[in-house]
Structure formats: C-alpha cells, structure tokens
PDB file of C-alpha atoms in Angstrom:
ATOM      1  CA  UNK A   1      81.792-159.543  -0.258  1.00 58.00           C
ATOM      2  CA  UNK A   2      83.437-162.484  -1.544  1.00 68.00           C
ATOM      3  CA  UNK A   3      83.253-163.546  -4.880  1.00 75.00           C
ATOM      4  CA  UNK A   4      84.047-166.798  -7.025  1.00 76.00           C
ATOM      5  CA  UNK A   5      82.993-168.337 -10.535  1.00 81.00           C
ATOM      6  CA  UNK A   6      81.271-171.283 -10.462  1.00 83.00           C
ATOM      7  CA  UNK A   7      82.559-173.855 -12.702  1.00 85.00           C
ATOM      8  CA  UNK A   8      80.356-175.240 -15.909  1.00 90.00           C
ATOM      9  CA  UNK A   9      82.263-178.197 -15.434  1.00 91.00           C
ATOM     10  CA  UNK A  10      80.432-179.422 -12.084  1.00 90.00           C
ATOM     11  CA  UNK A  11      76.796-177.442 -12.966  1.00 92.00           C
ATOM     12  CA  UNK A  12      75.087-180.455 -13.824  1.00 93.00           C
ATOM     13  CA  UNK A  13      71.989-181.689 -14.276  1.00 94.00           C
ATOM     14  CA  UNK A  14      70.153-184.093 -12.039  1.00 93.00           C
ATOM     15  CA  UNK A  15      66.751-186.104 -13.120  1.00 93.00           C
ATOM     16  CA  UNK A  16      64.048-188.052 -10.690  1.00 93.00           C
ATOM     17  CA  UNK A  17      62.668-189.730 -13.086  1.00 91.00           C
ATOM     18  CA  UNK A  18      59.846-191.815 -10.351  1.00 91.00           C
ATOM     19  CA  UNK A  19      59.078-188.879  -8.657  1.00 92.00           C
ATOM     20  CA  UNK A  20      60.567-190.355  -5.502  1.00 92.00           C
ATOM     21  CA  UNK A  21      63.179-187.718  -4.333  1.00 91.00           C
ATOM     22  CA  UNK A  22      66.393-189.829  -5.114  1.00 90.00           C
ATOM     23  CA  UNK A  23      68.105-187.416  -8.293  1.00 91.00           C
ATOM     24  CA  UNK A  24      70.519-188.965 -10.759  1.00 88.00           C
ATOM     25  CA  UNK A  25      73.148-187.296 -12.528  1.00 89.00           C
ATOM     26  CA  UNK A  26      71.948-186.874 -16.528  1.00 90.00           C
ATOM     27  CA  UNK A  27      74.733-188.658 -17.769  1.00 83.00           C
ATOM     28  CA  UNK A  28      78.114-187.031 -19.383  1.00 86.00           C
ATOM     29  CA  UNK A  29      76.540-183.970 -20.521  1.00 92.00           C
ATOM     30  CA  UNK A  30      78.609-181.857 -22.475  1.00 93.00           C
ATOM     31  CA  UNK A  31      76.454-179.070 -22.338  1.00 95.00           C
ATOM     32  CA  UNK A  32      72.613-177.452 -20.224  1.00 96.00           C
ATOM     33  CA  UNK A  33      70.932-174.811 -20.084  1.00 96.00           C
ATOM     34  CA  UNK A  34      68.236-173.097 -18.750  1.00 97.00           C
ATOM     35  CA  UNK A  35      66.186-170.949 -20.503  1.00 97.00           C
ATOM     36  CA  UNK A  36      62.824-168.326 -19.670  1.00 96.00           C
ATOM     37  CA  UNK A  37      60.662-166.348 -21.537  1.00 96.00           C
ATOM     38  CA  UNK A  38      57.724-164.192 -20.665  1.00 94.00           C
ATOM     39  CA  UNK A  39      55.583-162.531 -23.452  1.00 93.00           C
ATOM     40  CA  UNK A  40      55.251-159.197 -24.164  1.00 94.00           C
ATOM     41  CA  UNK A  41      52.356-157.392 -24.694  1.00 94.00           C
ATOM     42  CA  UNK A  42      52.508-154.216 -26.599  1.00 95.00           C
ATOM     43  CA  UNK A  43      50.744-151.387 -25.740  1.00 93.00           C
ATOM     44  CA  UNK A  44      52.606-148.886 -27.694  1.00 94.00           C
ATOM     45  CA  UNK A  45      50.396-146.418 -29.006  1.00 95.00           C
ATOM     46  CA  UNK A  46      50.971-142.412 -30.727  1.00 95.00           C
ATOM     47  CA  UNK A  47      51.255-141.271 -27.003  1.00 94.00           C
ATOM     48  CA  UNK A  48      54.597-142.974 -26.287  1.00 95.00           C
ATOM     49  CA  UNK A  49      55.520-146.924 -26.581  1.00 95.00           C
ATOM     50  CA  UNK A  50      54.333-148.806 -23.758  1.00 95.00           C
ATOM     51  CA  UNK A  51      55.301-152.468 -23.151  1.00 94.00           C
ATOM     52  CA  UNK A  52      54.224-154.933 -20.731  1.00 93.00           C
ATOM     53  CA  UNK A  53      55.055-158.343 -19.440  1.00 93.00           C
ATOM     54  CA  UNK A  54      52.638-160.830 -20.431  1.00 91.00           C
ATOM     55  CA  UNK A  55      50.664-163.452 -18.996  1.00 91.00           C
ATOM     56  CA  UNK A  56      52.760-166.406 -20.565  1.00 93.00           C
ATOM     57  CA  UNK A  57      55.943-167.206 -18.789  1.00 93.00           C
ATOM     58  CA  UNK A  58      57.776-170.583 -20.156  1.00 96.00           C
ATOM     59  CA  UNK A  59      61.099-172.168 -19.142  1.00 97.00           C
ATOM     60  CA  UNK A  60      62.795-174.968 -20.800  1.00 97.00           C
ATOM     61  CA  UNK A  61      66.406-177.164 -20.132  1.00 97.00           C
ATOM     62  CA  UNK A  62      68.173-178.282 -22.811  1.00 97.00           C
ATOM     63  CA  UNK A  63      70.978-180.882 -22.388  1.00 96.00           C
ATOM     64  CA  UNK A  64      73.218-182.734 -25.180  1.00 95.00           C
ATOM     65  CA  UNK A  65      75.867-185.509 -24.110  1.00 92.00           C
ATOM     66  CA  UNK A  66      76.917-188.671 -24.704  1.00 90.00           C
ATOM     67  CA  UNK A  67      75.054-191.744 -25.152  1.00 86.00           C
ATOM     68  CA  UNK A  68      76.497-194.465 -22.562  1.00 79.00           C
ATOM     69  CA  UNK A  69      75.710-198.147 -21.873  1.00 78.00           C
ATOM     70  CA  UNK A  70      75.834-198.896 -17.864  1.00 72.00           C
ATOM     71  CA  UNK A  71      75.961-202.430 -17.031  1.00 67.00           C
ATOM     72  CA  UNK A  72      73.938-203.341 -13.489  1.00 64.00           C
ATOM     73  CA  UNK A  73      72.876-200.968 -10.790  1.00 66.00           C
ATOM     74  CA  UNK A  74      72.496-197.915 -13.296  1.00 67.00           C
ATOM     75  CA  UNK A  75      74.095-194.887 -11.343  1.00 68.00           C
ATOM     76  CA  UNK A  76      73.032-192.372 -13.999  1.00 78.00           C
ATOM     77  CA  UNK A  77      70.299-190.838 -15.903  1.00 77.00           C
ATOM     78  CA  UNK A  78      71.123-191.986 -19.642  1.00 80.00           C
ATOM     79  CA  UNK A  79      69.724-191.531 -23.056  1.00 87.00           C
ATOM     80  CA  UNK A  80      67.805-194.769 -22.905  1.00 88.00           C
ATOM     81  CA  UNK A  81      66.404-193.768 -19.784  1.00 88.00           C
ATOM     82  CA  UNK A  82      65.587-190.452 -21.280  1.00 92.00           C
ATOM     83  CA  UNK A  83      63.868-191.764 -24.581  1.00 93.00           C
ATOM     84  CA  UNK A  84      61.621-194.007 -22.379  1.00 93.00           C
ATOM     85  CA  UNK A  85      60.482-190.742 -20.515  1.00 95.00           C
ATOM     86  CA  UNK A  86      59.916-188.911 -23.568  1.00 96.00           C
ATOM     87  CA  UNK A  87      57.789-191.807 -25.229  1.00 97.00           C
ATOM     88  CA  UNK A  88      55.520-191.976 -21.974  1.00 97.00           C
ATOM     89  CA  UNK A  89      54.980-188.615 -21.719  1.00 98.00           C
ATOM     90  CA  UNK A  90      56.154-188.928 -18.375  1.00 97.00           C
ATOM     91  CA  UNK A  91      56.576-185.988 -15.822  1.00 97.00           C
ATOM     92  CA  UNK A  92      59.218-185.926 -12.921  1.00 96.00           C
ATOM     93  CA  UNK A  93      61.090-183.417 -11.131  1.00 96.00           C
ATOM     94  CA  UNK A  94      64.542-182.055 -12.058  1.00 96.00           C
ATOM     95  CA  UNK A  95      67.230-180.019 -10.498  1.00 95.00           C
ATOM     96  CA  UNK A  96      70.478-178.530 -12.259  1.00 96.00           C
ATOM     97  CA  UNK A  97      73.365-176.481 -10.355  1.00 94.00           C
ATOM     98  CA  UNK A  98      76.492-177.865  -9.069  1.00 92.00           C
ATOM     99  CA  UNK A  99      77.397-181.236  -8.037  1.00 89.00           C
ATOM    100  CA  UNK A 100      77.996-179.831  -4.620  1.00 89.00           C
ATOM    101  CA  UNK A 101      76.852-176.938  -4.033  1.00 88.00           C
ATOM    102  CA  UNK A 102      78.682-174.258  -1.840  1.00 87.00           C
ATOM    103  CA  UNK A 103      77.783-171.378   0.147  1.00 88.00           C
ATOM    104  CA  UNK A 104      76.659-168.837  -1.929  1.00 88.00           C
ATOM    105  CA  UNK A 105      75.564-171.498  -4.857  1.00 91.00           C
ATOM    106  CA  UNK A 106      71.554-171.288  -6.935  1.00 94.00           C
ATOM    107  CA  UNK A 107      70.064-174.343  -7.424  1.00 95.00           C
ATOM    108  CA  UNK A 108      66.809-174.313 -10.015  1.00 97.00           C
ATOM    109  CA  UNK A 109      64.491-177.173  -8.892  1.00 96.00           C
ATOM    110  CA  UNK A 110      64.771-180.016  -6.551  1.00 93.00           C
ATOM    111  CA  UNK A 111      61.409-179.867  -5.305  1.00 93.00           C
ATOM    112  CA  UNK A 112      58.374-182.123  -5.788  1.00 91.00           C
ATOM    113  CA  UNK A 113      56.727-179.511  -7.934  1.00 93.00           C
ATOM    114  CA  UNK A 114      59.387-178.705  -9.929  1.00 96.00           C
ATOM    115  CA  UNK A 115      58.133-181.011 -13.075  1.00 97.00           C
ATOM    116  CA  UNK A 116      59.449-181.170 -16.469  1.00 97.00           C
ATOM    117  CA  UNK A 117      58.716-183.426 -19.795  1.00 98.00           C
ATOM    118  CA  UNK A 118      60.876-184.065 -22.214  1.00 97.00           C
ATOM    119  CA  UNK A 119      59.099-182.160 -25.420  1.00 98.00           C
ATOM    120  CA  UNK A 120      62.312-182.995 -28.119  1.00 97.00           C
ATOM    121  CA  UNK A 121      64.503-186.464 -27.615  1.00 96.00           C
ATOM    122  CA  UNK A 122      67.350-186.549 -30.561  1.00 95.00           C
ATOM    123  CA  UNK A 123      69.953-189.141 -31.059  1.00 93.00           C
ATOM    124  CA  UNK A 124      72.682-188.380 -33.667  1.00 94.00           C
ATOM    125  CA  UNK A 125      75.666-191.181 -34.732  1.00 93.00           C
ATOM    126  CA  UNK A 126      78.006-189.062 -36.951  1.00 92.00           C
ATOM    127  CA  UNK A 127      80.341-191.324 -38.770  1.00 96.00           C
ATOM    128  CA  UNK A 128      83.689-192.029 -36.575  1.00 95.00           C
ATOM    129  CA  UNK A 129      82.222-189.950 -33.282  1.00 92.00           C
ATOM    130  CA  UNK A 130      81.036-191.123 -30.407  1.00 92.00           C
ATOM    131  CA  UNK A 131      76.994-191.119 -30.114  1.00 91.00           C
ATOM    132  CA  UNK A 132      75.307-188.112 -29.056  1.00 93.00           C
ATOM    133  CA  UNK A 133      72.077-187.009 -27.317  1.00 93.00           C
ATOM    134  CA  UNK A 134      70.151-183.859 -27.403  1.00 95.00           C
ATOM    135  CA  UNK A 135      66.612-183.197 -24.734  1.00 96.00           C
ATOM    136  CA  UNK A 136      64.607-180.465 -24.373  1.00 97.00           C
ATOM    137  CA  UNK A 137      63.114-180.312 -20.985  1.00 97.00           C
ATOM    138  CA  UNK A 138      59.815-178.365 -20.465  1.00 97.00           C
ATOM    139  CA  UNK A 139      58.822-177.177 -17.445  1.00 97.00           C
ATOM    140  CA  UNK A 140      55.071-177.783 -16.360  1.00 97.00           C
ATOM    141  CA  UNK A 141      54.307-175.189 -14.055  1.00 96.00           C
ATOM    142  CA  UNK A 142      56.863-172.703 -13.849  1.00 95.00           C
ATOM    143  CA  UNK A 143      59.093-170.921 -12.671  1.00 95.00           C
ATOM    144  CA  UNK A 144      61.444-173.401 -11.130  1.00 97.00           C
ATOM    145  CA  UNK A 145      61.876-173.007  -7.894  1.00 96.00           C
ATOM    146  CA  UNK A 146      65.649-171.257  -7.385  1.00 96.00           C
ATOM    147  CA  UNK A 147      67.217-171.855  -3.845  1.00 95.00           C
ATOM    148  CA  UNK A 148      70.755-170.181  -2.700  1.00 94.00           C
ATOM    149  CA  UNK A 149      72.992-172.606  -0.761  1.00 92.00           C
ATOM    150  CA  UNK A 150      73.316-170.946   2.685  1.00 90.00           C
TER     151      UNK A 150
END
C-alpha cells in the first residue's frame, strides 16, 4: 500500500455561501481546522470506572487569513463576505480538503446537508501587519459527511 502526505498547503477550505452547489475558495487562509467532540458520560462507580460516549456530538472549523479586497467578479470567499454571513445568521454548506483531491484523498462536506454558521467573526489590524481574519464555523447537524477520493 502506497502512501503519501498530503500537503496543508493545498487543504483548503471551500464555502457555498447561497446554498447553490458552486464552492469558493475561503480566501488566503493561513490556517483550518476541523474539530469534534462527543460528551462523555460517566458512569464510574466503586465497582470499576465506566465511561460512555454521550449523546452530544459537536464539530466546528476554524479558519484565520488574510483580509483581501477583490475588485469585479469576486472569485473568492472573503472576510466581507464572511461578516455578512455571520450578521444574517445565515446557513450554507462547506467543504475543506485539498484543492484537488487525489486518489486516496478525505474530503469533510460538500453536500447539501453539510451546513455550518459562522458562531465567532474576528477582524484584527495589528499596527504595520497586514489585516487578519479569524471564523469559527459550526456545524448544524453533524457529523460532516467525510468522502475518500476513489
């Protein structure tokens, strides 16, 4: 079995922000991630410890990158963009994995029920840097759906 690492550098992550299965790039990240929980419940008692996964499972993306200005046809998700999803609450599907994927490759999302919100929107301008952008992502229903590029 063949084996190969899969560069950070093209894992990206792609927003569809009206829902209408056409995903732009979320522009010049610098870093995402993906991150799950489920709860535990204990059920340790003086017979032994005993622990159980809970009923709550969560997943969240979190992305930081620049802030950039496009001029006409926007070709990328941007922190504009981004803020004016956060401030209508709205909910559309995302995908992140690599720009183009290869045999062998996960995917998480990509599908029509694969909806996030964006919970946190931040915006930092550090004196003599470039302007940043943090989002946190939260999934609606999850798990997102994870697909392996055949």
């Amino acid at each position: 079995m063949a084996e190969s690492k899969v560069s950070a550098r093209s894992y990206l992550l792609f927003a569809d922000e009206g829902n209408t299965g056409t995903y732009k790039v979320v522009a010049c990240l610098t870093s995402n991630s993906i991150t799950s929980s489920n709860n535990v419940i204990d059920a340790s008692s003086k017979c032994g410890d005993d622990y159980e996964p809970g009923p709550n499972f969560k997943q969240s993306i979190k992305a930081e990158g620049f802030a950039i200005d496009q001029s006409g046809t926007e070709s990328k998700d941007s922190y504009d963009m981004l803020y004016s999803l956060h401030i209508a609450k709205t909910k559309f599907a995302i995908k992140m994995g690599p720009s183009s994927p290869a045999a062998g490759n996960v995917t998480y999302g990509g599908q029509a029920t694969d909806l996030v919100f964006i919970s946190n929107w931040d915006l930092t301008a550090p004196d003599k840097e470039d302007v940043k952008f943090t989002a946190t992502f939260e999934v609606v229903v999850p798990p997102l759906t994870q697909t392996r590029t055949v």
